[in-house]
mmCIF file of C-alpha atoms in Angstrom:
data_model
loop_
_atom_site.group_PDB
_atom_site.id
_atom_site.type_symbol
_atom_site.label_atom_id
_atom_site.label_comp_id
_atom_site.label_asym_id
_atom_site.label_seq_id
_atom_site.Cartn_x
_atom_site.Cartn_y
_atom_site.Cartn_z
ATOM 1 C CA MET A 477 13.123 10.917 3.518
ATOM 2 C CA ASN A 478 16.712 9.704 2.887
ATOM 3 C CA PRO A 479 18.950 12.808 3.264
ATOM 4 C CA ARG A 480 21.228 11.346 0.589
ATOM 5 C CA SER A 481 18.408 11.117 -1.960
ATOM 6 C CA ALA A 482 19.201 12.514 -5.372
ATOM 7 C CA THR A 483 17.292 15.431 -6.847
ATOM 8 C CA LEU A 484 15.169 15.086 -9.969
ATOM 9 C CA ARG A 485 14.333 18.227 -11.916
ATOM 10 C CA VAL A 486 11.362 17.900 -14.249
ATOM 11 C CA PRO A 487 10.827 20.606 -16.902
ATOM 12 C CA LEU A 488 7.518 22.463 -16.898
ATOM 13 C CA ALA A 489 6.634 20.994 -20.283
ATOM 14 C CA ALA A 490 6.942 17.480 -18.879
ATOM 15 C CA LEU A 491 4.683 18.366 -15.986
ATOM 16 C CA ALA A 492 2.020 19.721 -18.330
ATOM 17 C CA CYS A 493 2.227 16.515 -20.353
ATOM 18 C CA THR A 494 1.876 14.454 -17.193
ATOM 19 C CA ALA A 495 -1.142 16.389 -15.967
ATOM 20 C CA ALA A 496 -2.857 15.884 -19.314
ATOM 21 C CA LEU A 497 -1.994 12.200 -19.454
ATOM 22 C CA ILE A 498 -3.048 11.320 -15.943
ATOM 23 C CA VAL A 499 -6.047 13.618 -15.719
ATOM 24 C CA VAL A 500 -8.874 12.104 -13.710
ATOM 25 C CA THR A 501 -12.434 13.281 -14.047
ATOM 26 C CA ALA A 502 -13.526 15.232 -10.992
ATOM 27 C CA CYS A 503 -15.821 12.886 -9.190
ATOM 28 C CA ASP A 504 -17.891 12.441 -6.102
ATOM 29 C CA ASN A 505 -19.427 9.292 -4.700
ATOM 30 C CA ALA A 506 -22.389 9.673 -7.056
ATOM 31 C CA SER A 507 -20.273 9.635 -10.225
ATOM 32 C CA THR A 508 -16.973 7.874 -9.445
ATOM 33 C CA SER A 509 -16.215 4.885 -11.657
ATOM 34 C CA ARG A 510 -16.549 1.627 -9.791
ATOM 35 C CA ALA A 511 -14.809 -1.803 -9.844
ATOM 36 C CA LYS A 512 -15.267 -5.514 -9.538
ATOM 37 C CA SER A 513 -12.482 -7.766 -8.387
ATOM 38 C CA GLY A 514 -11.760 -11.203 -6.985
ATOM 39 C CA GLU A 515 -11.999 -11.865 -3.275
ATOM 40 C CA THR A 516 -9.643 -13.702 -0.944
ATOM 41 C CA LYS A 517 -10.405 -16.878 0.974
ATOM 42 C CA GLN A 518 -10.749 -14.765 4.114
ATOM 43 C CA ASP A 519 -13.226 -12.482 2.292
ATOM 44 C CA ARG A 520 -15.322 -15.518 1.281
ATOM 45 C CA SER A 521 -15.294 -16.822 4.851
ATOM 46 C CA GLN A 522 -16.384 -13.440 6.199
ATOM 47 C CA ASN A 523 -19.098 -13.167 3.545
ATOM 48 C CA ARG A 524 -20.502 -16.597 4.401
ATOM 49 C CA SER A 525 -20.673 -15.601 8.056
ATOM 50 C CA ALA A 526 -22.308 -12.281 7.167
ATOM 51 C CA ALA A 527 -24.909 -14.009 4.989
ATOM 52 C CA GLN A 528 -26.039 -16.030 8.008
ATOM 53 C CA LYS A 529 -26.623 -12.940 10.153
ATOM 54 C CA PRO A 530 -30.043 -11.335 10.458
ATOM 55 C CA THR A 531 -30.571 -8.219 8.398
ATOM 56 C CA ASN A 532 -29.665 -4.893 9.994
ATOM 57 C CA GLY A 533 -33.005 -3.289 9.121
ATOM 58 C CA ILE A 534 -31.489 -0.730 6.734
ATOM 59 C CA GLY A 535 -33.832 -1.922 3.987
ATOM 60 C CA LYS A 536 -36.810 -0.394 5.815
ATOM 61 C CA ALA A 537 -35.426 3.129 5.394
ATOM 62 C CA PRO A 538 -36.024 5.390 2.353
ATOM 63 C CA GLY A 539 -33.435 5.191 -0.413
ATOM 64 C CA ARG A 540 -31.912 8.592 0.339
ATOM 65 C CA GLU A 541 -31.397 7.678 4.006
ATOM 66 C CA ILE A 542 -29.815 4.334 3.084
ATOM 67 C CA TYR A 543 -27.408 6.068 0.710
ATOM 68 C CA ASP A 544 -26.348 8.638 3.294
ATOM 69 C CA LYS A 545 -25.910 6.031 6.035
ATOM 70 C CA ALA A 546 -23.786 3.849 3.756
ATOM 71 C CA MET A 547 -21.439 6.723 2.939
ATOM 72 C CA LEU A 548 -21.166 7.620 6.621
ATOM 73 C CA ALA A 549 -20.500 3.977 7.546
ATOM 74 C CA ASN A 550 -17.603 3.752 5.091
ATOM 75 C CA ALA A 551 -16.131 7.000 6.415
ATOM 76 C CA ALA A 552 -16.587 5.886 10.030
ATOM 77 C CA ALA A 553 -14.600 2.705 9.294
ATOM 78 C CA GLY A 554 -11.519 4.932 9.103
ATOM 79 C CA SER A 555 -10.052 3.065 6.132
ATOM 80 C CA PHE A 556 -10.976 0.633 3.366
ATOM 81 C CA ARG A 557 -9.793 -0.986 0.160
ATOM 82 C CA GLU A 558 -11.188 0.404 -3.097
ATOM 83 C CA ARG A 559 -10.835 -1.536 -6.360
ATOM 84 C CA MET A 560 -11.977 0.163 -9.551
ATOM 85 C CA ASP A 561 -12.271 -1.205 -13.069
ATOM 86 C CA ARG A 562 -13.287 0.615 -16.239
ATOM 87 C CA SER A 563 -12.293 0.260 -19.885
ATOM 88 C CA ASP A 564 -9.176 2.453 -19.680
ATOM 89 C CA THR A 565 -8.092 2.161 -16.024
ATOM 90 C CA THR A 566 -7.972 -0.212 -13.076
ATOM 91 C CA THR A 567 -6.970 0.709 -9.539
ATOM 92 C CA ASP A 568 -6.345 -1.159 -6.302
ATOM 93 C CA LEU A 569 -5.969 1.331 -3.455
ATOM 94 C CA ARG A 570 -6.156 1.340 0.327
ATOM 95 C CA LEU A 571 -7.440 4.637 1.675
ATOM 96 C CA SER A 572 -7.814 6.527 4.933
ATOM 97 C CA ALA A 573 -8.324 10.212 5.690
ATOM 98 C CA THR A 574 -4.546 10.800 5.609
ATOM 99 C CA GLU A 575 -3.058 7.856 3.691
ATOM 100 C CA CYS A 576 -3.290 6.095 0.344
ATOM 101 C CA ALA A 577 -1.307 3.136 -0.974
ATOM 102 C CA GLY A 578 -1.701 0.923 -4.010
ATOM 103 C CA THR A 579 -1.495 0.729 -7.794
ATOM 104 C CA VAL A 580 -3.050 2.475 -10.784
ATOM 105 C CA ASP A 581 -2.992 0.835 -14.221
ATOM 106 C CA LYS A 582 -3.730 3.159 -17.162
ATOM 107 C CA LYS A 583 -3.395 0.148 -19.474
ATOM 108 C CA ASP A 584 -2.042 1.444 -22.818
ATOM 109 C CA HIS A 585 -0.584 4.507 -21.059
ATOM 110 C CA GLY A 586 1.315 2.642 -18.339
ATOM 111 C CA SER A 587 0.959 2.099 -14.627
ATOM 112 C CA PHE A 588 2.362 3.323 -11.325
ATOM 113 C CA GLU A 589 2.537 2.556 -7.629
ATOM 114 C CA ILE A 590 1.426 5.359 -5.327
ATOM 115 C CA ARG A 591 1.867 6.131 -1.635
ATOM 116 C CA VAL A 592 0.422 9.204 0.041
ATOM 117 C CA ARG A 593 0.885 10.224 3.645
ATOM 118 C CA GLY A 594 -0.431 13.637 4.568
ATOM 119 C CA ASN A 595 1.056 16.138 2.116
ATOM 120 C CA ASP A 596 3.790 13.752 0.937
ATOM 121 C CA VAL A 597 3.436 11.721 -2.257
ATOM 122 C CA TRP A 598 5.735 8.947 -3.472
ATOM 123 C CA ALA A 599 5.325 7.257 -6.843
ATOM 124 C CA SER A 600 7.103 4.677 -8.981
ATOM 125 C CA ILE A 601 6.114 4.577 -12.651
ATOM 126 C CA ASP A 602 6.624 1.797 -15.185
ATOM 127 C CA THR A 603 8.538 1.940 -18.473
ATOM 128 C CA THR A 604 5.461 2.684 -20.592
ATOM 129 C CA LEU A 605 4.460 5.697 -18.520
ATOM 130 C CA ALA A 606 8.073 6.897 -18.421
ATOM 131 C CA GLU A 607 8.129 6.799 -22.233
ATOM 132 C CA GLU A 608 4.839 8.731 -22.337
ATOM 133 C CA LEU A 609 6.649 11.413 -20.322
ATOM 134 C CA GLY A 610 9.621 11.473 -22.675
ATOM 135 C CA ASN A 611 11.717 9.588 -20.095
ATOM 136 C CA ARG A 612 11.996 12.787 -18.063
ATOM 137 C CA VAL A 613 10.825 10.768 -15.078
ATOM 138 C CA PRO A 614 12.798 7.524 -14.596
ATOM 139 C CA ALA A 615 11.004 4.197 -14.669
ATOM 140 C CA LYS A 616 10.981 1.892 -11.648
ATOM 141 C CA GLN A 617 12.442 4.596 -9.415
ATOM 142 C CA TRP A 618 10.654 6.126 -6.445
ATOM 143 C CA VAL A 619 10.117 9.883 -6.776
ATOM 144 C CA HIS A 620 8.809 12.182 -4.057
ATOM 145 C CA GLY A 621 7.085 15.548 -3.895
ATOM 146 C CA ALA A 622 4.375 17.502 -2.109
ATOM 147 C CA ARG A 623 0.730 17.345 -3.143
ATOM 148 C CA ASP A 624 0.882 20.883 -4.503
ATOM 149 C CA HIS A 625 3.412 19.767 -7.137
ATOM 150 C CA PRO A 626 1.603 19.287 -10.501
ATOM 151 C CA LEU A 627 3.086 15.864 -11.221
ATOM 152 C CA MET A 628 2.529 14.442 -7.746
ATOM 153 C CA ASN A 629 -0.940 15.962 -7.540
ATOM 154 C CA ALA A 630 -1.903 14.338 -10.853
ATOM 155 C CA LEU A 631 -0.688 10.950 -9.668
ATOM 156 C CA ALA A 632 -2.382 11.291 -6.266
ATOM 157 C CA SER A 633 -5.677 12.389 -7.848
ATOM 158 C CA TYR A 634 -6.782 8.739 -7.929
ATOM 159 C CA CYS A 635 -6.695 8.643 -4.109
ATOM 160 C CA HIS A 636 -10.209 9.827 -3.259
ATOM 161 C CA MET A 637 -9.552 10.348 0.440
ATOM 162 C CA GLU A 638 -12.431 12.846 0.602
ATOM 163 C CA GLN A 639 -14.709 9.827 0.871
ATOM 164 C CA LEU A 640 -13.477 9.540 4.455
ATOM 165 C CA THR A 641 -13.270 13.234 5.320
ATOM 166 C CA HIS A 642 -16.385 14.492 3.507
ATOM 167 C CA PRO A 643 -18.713 11.556 2.817
ATOM 168 C CA ASP A 644 -21.199 12.161 0.028
ATOM 169 C CA THR A 645 -24.946 12.696 0.546
ATOM 170 C CA ALA A 646 -27.717 11.872 -1.907
ATOM 171 C CA ARG A 647 -28.693 14.721 -4.199
ATOM 172 C CA THR A 648 -31.720 12.864 -5.509
ATOM 173 C CA ALA A 649 -33.782 10.030 -4.045
ATOM 174 C CA PRO A 650 -32.393 6.706 -5.344
ATOM 175 C CA ASP A 651 -34.752 3.956 -6.485
ATOM 176 C CA LYS A 652 -34.596 1.194 -3.856
ATOM 177 C CA GLY A 653 -34.677 -2.388 -5.101
ATOM 178 C CA ALA A 654 -35.454 -5.717 -3.458
ATOM 179 C CA LEU A 655 -32.930 -7.497 -1.235
ATOM 180 C CA THR A 656 -30.184 -9.138 -3.294
ATOM 181 C CA GLU A 657 -26.728 -10.658 -2.775
ATOM 182 C CA ARG A 658 -23.185 -9.676 -3.691
ATOM 183 C CA ASP A 659 -20.425 -12.229 -3.164
ATOM 184 C CA GLY A 660 -22.571 -14.131 -0.684
ATOM 185 C CA ARG A 661 -23.536 -11.050 1.306
ATOM 186 C CA GLN A 662 -27.078 -9.666 1.439
ATOM 187 C CA ALA A 663 -27.382 -6.140 0.081
ATOM 188 C CA ILE A 664 -29.927 -3.449 -0.737
ATOM 189 C CA PRO A 665 -29.566 -2.037 -4.279
ATOM 190 C CA LEU A 666 -30.032 1.694 -4.842
ATOM 191 C CA ARG A 667 -30.254 2.920 -8.451
ATOM 192 C CA ILE A 668 -29.504 6.429 -9.665
ATOM 193 C CA THR A 669 -29.857 7.247 -13.369
ATOM 194 C CA THR A 670 -28.177 10.228 -14.973
ATOM 195 C CA GLY A 671 -28.734 10.522 -18.695
ATOM 196 C CA ALA A 672 -28.135 7.100 -20.231
ATOM 197 C CA THR A 673 -26.031 5.806 -17.319
ATOM 198 C CA THR A 674 -27.434 3.982 -14.300
ATOM 199 C CA LEU A 675 -25.327 3.473 -11.181
ATOM 200 C CA THR A 676 -26.366 0.724 -8.765
ATOM 201 C CA TYR A 677 -25.133 1.147 -5.186
ATOM 202 C CA LEU A 678 -25.097 -2.036 -3.101
ATOM 203 C CA VAL A 679 -25.439 -1.416 0.647
ATOM 204 C CA ALA A 680 -24.809 -4.194 3.177
ATOM 205 C CA ALA A 681 -28.068 -5.471 4.680
ATOM 206 C CA THR A 682 -26.273 -7.359 7.472
ATOM 207 C CA GLY A 683 -23.858 -5.993 10.037
ATOM 208 C CA THR A 684 -22.673 -2.431 9.483
ATOM 209 C CA PRO A 685 -24.463 -0.928 6.450
ATOM 210 C CA HIS A 686 -21.293 -0.264 4.449
ATOM 211 C CA LEU A 687 -21.350 0.584 0.778
ATOM 212 C CA LEU A 688 -20.048 -2.674 -0.713
ATOM 213 C CA ALA A 689 -20.001 -1.909 -4.423
ATOM 214 C CA VAL A 690 -21.201 0.348 -7.184
ATOM 215 C CA ASP A 691 -21.983 -1.069 -10.623
ATOM 216 C CA SER A 692 -22.461 0.966 -13.773
ATOM 217 C CA SER A 693 -24.389 0.355 -16.964
ATOM 218 C CA ASP A 694 -21.565 2.092 -18.854
ATOM 219 C CA HIS A 695 -18.228 0.332 -18.345
ATOM 220 C CA ALA A 696 -16.363 2.680 -20.682
ATOM 221 C CA GLU A 697 -17.252 5.842 -18.792
ATOM 222 C CA ALA A 698 -17.995 4.748 -15.233
ATOM 223 C CA GLY A 699 -17.006 1.114 -14.798
ATOM 224 C CA ALA A 700 -17.485 -0.444 -11.376
ATOM 225 C CA ILE A 701 -15.945 -0.424 -7.910
ATOM 226 C CA THR A 702 -15.869 -2.627 -4.818
ATOM 227 C CA TYR A 703 -15.137 -1.728 -1.193
ATOM 228 C CA SER A 704 -13.687 -4.140 1.372
ATOM 229 C CA ASP A 705 -11.219 -4.473 4.265
ATOM 230 C CA PHE A 706 -12.985 -1.858 6.352
ATOM 231 C CA GLY A 707 -10.843 -0.581 9.228
ATOM 232 C CA ARG A 708 -7.624 -2.289 8.149
ATOM 233 C CA PRO A 709 -4.479 -0.097 8.293
ATOM 234 C CA VAL A 710 -3.350 1.468 5.014
ATOM 235 C CA GLY A 711 0.372 1.249 5.757
ATOM 236 C CA ALA A 712 1.624 3.942 3.346
ATOM 237 C CA ARG A 713 5.273 3.607 4.337
ATOM 238 C CA THR A 714 8.135 5.731 3.073
ATOM 239 C CA PRO A 715 10.052 3.755 0.396
ATOM 240 C CA THR A 716 13.262 2.287 1.778
ATOM 241 C CA ALA A 717 15.191 2.655 -1.489
ATOM 242 C CA ASP A 718 16.806 5.903 -2.634
ATOM 243 C CA VAL A 719 14.186 8.481 -3.588
ATOM 244 C CA LEU A 720 14.483 11.239 -6.183
ATOM 245 C CA GLU A 721 13.018 14.633 -5.268
ATOM 246 C CA VAL A 722 10.858 16.151 -7.996
ATOM 247 C CA GLN A 723 11.421 19.888 -8.454
ATOM 248 C CA GLY A 724 10.105 22.524 -10.835
ATOM 249 C CA ARG A 725 6.482 23.424 -11.473
#
């Protein structure tokens, strides 16, 4: 942290407004909204190579075992990229057990860039979100605080790092479908229905049995997510520009 950084004091009322605005539904891997997104040329090349590999045999296991192994495989990778898309929010985040870096777009309510390293959180919000907060937090300016600060905790709540520290396990036996493909890669679909919403988990059937994607029948509530870039560093660096310290609770 730059020792010459200015100090930003945010009134309690502004923090309460922020927490309400940026509230994220408590979620686990069985209910998190999930996203689809474009892939890079390198991703397509890797997927073509993966499609040519023999299956890893995961499809022979019961659905519950496949689900658990997929969650463990993602956690064991140490890091990954998670892209989520639902009707009111899109995210593009790189995650590890101790780091998070990327962007969150709340669409009509604004967007922000987020970096988390351990207990430290840095964020830079756009003009729309700054206006939602009564301009008490400056737009396009990095602010810093600990995770126990209400504002920084609300912003960092999109970084579901618990996926790496406490991978989810199946609470019910998913329905296992026939071998399919996602972006040129063979995958085993697992379907879990809760009420009127069905989530389809796609587990890699070649190579390491990572969870590749989760699709939802309800885009407004759950959306969809994709996982990629397993094992690549997150790189949540401290901003080089001046940083304002957020104070007050």
